[in-house]
PDB file of C-alpha atoms in Angstrom:
ATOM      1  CA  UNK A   1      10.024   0.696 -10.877  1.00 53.00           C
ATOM      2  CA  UNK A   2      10.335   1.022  -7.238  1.00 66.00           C
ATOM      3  CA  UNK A   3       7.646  -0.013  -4.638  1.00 88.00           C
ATOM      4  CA  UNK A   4       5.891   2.641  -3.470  1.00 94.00           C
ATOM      5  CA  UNK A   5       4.004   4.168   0.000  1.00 96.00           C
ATOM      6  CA  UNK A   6       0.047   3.847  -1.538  1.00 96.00           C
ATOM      7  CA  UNK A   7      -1.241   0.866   0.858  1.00 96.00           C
ATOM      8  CA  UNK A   8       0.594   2.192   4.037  1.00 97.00           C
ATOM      9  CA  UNK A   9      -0.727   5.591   3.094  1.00 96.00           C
ATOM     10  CA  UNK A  10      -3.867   4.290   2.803  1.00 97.00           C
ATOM     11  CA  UNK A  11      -4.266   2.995   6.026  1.00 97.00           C
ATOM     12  CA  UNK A  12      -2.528   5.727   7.621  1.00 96.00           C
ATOM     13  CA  UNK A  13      -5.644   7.596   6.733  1.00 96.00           C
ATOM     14  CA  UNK A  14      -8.044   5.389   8.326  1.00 95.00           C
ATOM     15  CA  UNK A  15      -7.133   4.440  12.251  1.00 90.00           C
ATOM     16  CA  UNK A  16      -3.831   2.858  11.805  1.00 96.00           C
ATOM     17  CA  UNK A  17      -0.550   4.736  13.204  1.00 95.00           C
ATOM     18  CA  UNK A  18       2.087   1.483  12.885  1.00 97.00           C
ATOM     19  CA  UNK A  19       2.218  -0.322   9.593  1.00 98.00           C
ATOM     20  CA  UNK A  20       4.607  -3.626   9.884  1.00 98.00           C
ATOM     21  CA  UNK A  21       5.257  -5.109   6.592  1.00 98.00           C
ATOM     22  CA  UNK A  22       6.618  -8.583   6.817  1.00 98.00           C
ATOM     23  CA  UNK A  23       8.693 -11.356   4.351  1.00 97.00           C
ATOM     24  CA  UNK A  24      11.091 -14.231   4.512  1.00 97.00           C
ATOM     25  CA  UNK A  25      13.225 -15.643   2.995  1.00 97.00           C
ATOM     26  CA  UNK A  26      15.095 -18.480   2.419  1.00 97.00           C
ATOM     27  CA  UNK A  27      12.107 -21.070   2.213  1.00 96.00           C
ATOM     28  CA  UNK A  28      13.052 -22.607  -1.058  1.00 95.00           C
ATOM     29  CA  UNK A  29      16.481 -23.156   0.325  1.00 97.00           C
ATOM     30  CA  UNK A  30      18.298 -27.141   1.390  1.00 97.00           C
ATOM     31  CA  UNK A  31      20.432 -25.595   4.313  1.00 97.00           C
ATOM     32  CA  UNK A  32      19.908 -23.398   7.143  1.00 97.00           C
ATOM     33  CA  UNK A  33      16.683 -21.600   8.674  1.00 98.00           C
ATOM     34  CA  UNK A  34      13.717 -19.640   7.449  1.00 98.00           C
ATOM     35  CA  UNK A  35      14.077 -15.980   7.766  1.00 98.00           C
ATOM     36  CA  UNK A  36      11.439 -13.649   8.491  1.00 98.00           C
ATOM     37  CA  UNK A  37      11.932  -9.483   8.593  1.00 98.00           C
ATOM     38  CA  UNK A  38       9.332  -7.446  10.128  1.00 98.00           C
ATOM     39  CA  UNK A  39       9.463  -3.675   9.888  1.00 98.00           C
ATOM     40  CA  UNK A  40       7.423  -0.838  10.494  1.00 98.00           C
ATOM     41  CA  UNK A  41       9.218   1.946   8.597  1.00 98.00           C
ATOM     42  CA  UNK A  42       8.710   6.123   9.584  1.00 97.00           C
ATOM     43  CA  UNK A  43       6.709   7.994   7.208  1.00 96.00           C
ATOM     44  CA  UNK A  44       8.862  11.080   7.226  1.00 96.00           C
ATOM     45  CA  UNK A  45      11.985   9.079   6.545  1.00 96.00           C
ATOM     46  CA  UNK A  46      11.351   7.163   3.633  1.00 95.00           C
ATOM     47  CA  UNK A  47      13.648   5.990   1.107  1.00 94.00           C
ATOM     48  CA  UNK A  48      12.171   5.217  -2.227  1.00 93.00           C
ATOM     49  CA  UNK A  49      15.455   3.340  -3.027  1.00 94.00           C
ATOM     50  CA  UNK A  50      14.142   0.242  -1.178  1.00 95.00           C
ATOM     51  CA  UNK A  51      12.799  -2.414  -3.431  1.00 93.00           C
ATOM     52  CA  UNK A  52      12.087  -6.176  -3.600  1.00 90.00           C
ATOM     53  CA  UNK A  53      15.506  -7.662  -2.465  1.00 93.00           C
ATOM     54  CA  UNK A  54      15.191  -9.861  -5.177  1.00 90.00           C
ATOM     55  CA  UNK A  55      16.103  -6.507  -7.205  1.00 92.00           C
ATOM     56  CA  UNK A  56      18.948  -5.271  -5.985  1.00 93.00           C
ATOM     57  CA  UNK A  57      22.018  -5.836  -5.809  1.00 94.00           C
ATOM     58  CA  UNK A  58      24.328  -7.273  -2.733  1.00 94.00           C
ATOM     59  CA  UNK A  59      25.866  -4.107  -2.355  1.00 96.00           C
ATOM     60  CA  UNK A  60      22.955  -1.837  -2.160  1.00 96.00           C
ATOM     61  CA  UNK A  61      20.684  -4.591  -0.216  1.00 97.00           C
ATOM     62  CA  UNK A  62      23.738  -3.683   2.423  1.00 97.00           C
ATOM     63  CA  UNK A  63      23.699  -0.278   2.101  1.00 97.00           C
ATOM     64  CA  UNK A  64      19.791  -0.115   1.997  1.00 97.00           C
ATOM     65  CA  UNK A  65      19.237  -2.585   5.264  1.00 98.00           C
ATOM     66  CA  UNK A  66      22.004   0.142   7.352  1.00 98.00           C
ATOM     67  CA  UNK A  67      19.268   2.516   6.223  1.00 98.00           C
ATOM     68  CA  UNK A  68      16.218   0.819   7.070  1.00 98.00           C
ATOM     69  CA  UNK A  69      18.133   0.057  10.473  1.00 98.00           C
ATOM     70  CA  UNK A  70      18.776   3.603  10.948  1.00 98.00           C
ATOM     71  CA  UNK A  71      16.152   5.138   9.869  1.00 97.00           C
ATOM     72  CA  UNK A  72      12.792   2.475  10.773  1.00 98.00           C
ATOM     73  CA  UNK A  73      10.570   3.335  13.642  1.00 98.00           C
ATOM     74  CA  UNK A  74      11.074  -0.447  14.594  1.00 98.00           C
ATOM     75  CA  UNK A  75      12.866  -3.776  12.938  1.00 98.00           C
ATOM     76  CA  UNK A  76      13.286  -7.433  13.836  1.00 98.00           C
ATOM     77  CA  UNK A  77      14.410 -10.836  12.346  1.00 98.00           C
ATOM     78  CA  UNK A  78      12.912 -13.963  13.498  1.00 98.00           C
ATOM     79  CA  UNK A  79      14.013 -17.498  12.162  1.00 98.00           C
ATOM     80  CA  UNK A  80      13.373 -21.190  12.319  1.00 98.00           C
ATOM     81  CA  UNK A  81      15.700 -23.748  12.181  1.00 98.00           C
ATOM     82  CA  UNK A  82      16.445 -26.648   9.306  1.00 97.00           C
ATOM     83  CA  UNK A  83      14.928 -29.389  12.020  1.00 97.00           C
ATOM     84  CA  UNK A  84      12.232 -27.348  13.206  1.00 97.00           C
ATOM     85  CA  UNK A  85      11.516 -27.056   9.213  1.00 97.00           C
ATOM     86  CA  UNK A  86      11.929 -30.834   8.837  1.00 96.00           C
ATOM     87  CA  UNK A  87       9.418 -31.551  11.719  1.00 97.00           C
ATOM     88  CA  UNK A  88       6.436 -29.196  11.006  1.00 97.00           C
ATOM     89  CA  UNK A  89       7.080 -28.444   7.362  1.00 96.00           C
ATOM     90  CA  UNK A  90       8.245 -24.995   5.937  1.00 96.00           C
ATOM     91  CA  UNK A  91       5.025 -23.396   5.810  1.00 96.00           C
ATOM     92  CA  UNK A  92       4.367 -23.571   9.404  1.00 97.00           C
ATOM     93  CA  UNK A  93       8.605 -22.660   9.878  1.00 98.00           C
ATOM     94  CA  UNK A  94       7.563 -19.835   7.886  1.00 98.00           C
ATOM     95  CA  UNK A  95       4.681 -18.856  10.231  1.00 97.00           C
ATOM     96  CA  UNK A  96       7.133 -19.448  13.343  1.00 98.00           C
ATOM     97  CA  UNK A  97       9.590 -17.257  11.736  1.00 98.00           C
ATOM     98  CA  UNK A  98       7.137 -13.862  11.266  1.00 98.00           C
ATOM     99  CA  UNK A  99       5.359 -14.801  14.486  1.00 97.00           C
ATOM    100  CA  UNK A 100       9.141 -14.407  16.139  1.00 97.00           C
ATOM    101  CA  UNK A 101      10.274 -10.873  14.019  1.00 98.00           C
ATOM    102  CA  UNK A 102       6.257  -9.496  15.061  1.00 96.00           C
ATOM    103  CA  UNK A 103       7.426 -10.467  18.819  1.00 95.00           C
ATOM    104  CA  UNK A 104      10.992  -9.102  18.897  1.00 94.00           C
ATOM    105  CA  UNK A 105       9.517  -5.357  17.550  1.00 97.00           C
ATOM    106  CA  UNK A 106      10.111  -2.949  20.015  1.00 94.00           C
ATOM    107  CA  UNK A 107       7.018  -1.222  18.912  1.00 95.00           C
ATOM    108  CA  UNK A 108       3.664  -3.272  18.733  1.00 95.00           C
ATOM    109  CA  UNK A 109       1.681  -3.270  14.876  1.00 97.00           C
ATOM    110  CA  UNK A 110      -1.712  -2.676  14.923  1.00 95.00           C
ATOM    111  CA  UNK A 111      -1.689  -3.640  10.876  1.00 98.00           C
ATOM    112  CA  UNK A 112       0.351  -6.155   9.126  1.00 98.00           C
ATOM    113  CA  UNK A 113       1.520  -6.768   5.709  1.00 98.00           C
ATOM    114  CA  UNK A 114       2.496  -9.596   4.809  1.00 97.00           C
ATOM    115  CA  UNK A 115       3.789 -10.970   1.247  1.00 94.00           C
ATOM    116  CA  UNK A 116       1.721 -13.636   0.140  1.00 91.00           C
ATOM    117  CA  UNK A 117       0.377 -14.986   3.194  1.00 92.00           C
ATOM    118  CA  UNK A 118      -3.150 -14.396   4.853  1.00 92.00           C
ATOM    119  CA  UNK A 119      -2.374 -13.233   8.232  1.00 93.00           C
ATOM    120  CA  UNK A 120      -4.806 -15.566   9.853  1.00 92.00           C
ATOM    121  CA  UNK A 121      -1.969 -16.954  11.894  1.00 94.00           C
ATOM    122  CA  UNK A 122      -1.108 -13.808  13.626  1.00 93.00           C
ATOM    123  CA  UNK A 123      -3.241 -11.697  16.305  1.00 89.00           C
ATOM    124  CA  UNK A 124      -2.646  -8.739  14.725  1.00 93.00           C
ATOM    125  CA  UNK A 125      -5.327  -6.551  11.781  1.00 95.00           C
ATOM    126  CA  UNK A 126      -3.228  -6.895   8.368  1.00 97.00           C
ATOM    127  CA  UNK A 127      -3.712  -8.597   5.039  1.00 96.00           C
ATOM    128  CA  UNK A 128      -1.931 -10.904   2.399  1.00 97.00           C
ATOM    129  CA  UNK A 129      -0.439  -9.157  -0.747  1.00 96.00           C
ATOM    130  CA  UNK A 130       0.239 -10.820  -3.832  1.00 94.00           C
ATOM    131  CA  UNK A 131       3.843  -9.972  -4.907  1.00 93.00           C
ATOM    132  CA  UNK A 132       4.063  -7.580  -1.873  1.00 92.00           C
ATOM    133  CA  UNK A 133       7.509  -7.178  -1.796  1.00 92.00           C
ATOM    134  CA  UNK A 134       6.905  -5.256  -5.635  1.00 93.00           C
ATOM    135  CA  UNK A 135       4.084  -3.215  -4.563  1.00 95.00           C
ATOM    136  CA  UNK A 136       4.489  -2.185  -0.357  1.00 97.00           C
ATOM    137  CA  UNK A 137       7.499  -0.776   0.771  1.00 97.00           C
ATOM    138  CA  UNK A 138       7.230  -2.117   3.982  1.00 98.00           C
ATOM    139  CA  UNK A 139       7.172  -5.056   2.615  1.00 97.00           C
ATOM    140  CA  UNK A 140      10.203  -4.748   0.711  1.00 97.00           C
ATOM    141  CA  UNK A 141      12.299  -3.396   3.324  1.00 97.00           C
ATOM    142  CA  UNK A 142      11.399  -6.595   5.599  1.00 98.00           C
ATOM    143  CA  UNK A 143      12.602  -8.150   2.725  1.00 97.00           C
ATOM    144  CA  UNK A 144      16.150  -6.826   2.464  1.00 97.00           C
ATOM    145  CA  UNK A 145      16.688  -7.010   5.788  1.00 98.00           C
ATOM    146  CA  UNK A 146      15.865 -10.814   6.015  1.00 98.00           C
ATOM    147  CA  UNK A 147      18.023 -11.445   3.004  1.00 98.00           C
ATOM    148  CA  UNK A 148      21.219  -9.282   4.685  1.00 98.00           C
ATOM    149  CA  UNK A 149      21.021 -11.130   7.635  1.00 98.00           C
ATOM    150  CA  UNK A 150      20.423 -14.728   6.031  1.00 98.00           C
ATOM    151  CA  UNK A 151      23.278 -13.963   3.162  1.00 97.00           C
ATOM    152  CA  UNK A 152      25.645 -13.060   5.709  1.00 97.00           C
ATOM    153  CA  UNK A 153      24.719 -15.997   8.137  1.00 98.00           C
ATOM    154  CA  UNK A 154      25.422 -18.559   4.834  1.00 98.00           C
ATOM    155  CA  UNK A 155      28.617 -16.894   4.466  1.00 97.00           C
ATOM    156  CA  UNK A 156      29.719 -17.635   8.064  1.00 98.00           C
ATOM    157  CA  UNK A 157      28.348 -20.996   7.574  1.00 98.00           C
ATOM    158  CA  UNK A 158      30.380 -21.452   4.622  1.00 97.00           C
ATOM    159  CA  UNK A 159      33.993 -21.465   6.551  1.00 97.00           C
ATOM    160  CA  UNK A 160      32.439 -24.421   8.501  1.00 96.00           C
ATOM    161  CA  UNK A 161      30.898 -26.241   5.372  1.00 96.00           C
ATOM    162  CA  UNK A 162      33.510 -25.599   2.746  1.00 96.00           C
ATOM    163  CA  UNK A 163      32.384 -28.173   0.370  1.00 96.00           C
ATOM    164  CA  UNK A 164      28.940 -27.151  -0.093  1.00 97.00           C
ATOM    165  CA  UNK A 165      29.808 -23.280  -1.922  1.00 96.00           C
ATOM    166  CA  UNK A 166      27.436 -22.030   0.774  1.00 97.00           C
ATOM    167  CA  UNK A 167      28.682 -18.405   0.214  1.00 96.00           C
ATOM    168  CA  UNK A 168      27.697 -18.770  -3.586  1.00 96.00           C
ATOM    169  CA  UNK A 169      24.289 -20.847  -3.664  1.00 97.00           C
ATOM    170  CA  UNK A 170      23.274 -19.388  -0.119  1.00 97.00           C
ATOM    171  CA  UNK A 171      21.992 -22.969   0.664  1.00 96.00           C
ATOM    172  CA  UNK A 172      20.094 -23.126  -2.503  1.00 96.00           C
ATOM    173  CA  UNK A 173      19.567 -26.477  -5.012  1.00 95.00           C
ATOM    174  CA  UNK A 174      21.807 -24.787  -7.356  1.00 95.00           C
ATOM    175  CA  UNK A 175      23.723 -27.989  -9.908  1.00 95.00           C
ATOM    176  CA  UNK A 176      26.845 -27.514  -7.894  1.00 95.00           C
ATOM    177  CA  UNK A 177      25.009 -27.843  -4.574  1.00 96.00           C
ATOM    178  CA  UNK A 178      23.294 -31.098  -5.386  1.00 95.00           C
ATOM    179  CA  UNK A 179      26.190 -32.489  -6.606  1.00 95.00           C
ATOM    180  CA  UNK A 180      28.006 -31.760  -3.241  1.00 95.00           C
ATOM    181  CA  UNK A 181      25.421 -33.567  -1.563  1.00 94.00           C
ATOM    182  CA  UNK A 182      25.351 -36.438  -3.559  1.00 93.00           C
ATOM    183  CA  UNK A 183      29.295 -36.577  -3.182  1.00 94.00           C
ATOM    184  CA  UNK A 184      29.429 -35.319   0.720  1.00 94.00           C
ATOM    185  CA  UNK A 185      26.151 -36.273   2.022  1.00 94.00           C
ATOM    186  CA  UNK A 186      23.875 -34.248   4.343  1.00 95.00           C
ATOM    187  CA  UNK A 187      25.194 -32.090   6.977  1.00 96.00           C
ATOM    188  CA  UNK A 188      23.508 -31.284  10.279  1.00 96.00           C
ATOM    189  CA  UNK A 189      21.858 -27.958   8.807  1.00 97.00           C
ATOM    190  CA  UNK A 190      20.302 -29.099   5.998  1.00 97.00           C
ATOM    191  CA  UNK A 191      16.944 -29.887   5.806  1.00 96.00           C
ATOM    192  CA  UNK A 192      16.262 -33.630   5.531  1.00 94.00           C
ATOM    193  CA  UNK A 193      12.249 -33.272   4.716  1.00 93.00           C
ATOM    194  CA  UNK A 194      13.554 -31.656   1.018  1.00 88.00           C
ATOM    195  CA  UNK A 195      14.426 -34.372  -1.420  1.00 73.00           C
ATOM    196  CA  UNK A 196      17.335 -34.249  -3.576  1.00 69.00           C
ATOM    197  CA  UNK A 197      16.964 -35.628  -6.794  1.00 58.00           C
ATOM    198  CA  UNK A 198      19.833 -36.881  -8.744  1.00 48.00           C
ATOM    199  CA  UNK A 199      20.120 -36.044 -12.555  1.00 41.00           C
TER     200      UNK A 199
END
């Protein structure tokens, strides 16, 4: 089951004209930044295709964020960096990260969705949803494009880091990861506030 239109339409009804829905990723990850993808999508070119990333597959997250870039009335990463995440913890990164992609819109919200989070931290109308990347389609396609541009950003990363199988674990504490780090050590991207634990 897709996500569906309901809470944008909803709202759409009442006084609100742009709808941003908002989601990272990347915050349970050892390497890299936080990821954040705002995006306020056009209510006459939707695509019921677009679901929690977590849900589809590489190839159609690709083919789905050329969409969403295409078709969106406005979209925008923001990120925060493994020693920005090490010095005010990754729930604050986090916060940085969708403060940045609300900034970089080229069309200001006047309601925010965001997955999981209470929007207290933003100066923008908008609410939390629980699992909002399953429910809010907005949502979801902030979602996919956060997890395009943050795959594809590992993968570069990868040619520089060879040893750490970046472009399979995406910077994740996958078995093989750990065990790179306990071989190779840290490198200047990961994030030295997460403990590794051996066995």
């Amino acid at each position: 089951m897709t996500c569906s239109f309901d809470i944008e339409k909803e709202l759409l009804n009442q006084k609100y004209s742009h709808i941003c829905g908002i989601d990272e990723v990347g915050r349970g990850s050892l390497f890299g930044p936080v990821v954040s993808g705002a995006v306020i999508l056009d209510p006459n070119q939707l695509n019921f295709e677009i679901d929690d990333s977590k849900r589809v597959n590489p190839e159609k997250r690709i083919s789905l964020a050329k969409d969403i870039y295409k078709k969106a009335e406005a979209f925008s990463i923001g990120w925060c960096w493994n020693d920005s995440i090490d010095e005010m913890n990754i729930l604050n990164a986090t916060k940085v990260s969708m403060k940045r992609a609300l900034l970089n819109l080229q069309i200001k919200p006047d309601y925010v969705l965001i997955d999981g989070m209470n929007p207290d931290f933003i100066h923008v109308n908008g609410e939390g949803i629980i699992k909002g990347d399953s429910k809010s389609i907005s949502i979801a396609a902030a979602s996919i494009i956060a997890k395009v541009f943050r795959d594809d950003l590992m993968r570069q990363f990868s040619e520089h880091f060879t040893e750490y199988g970046l472009e399979k674990n995406k910077g994740y504490p996958t078995k093989d990861h750990i065990n790179s780090l306990i071989k190779e050590g840290l490198s200047c991207f990961h994030r030295e506030s997460f403990k590794i634990k051996n066995g």
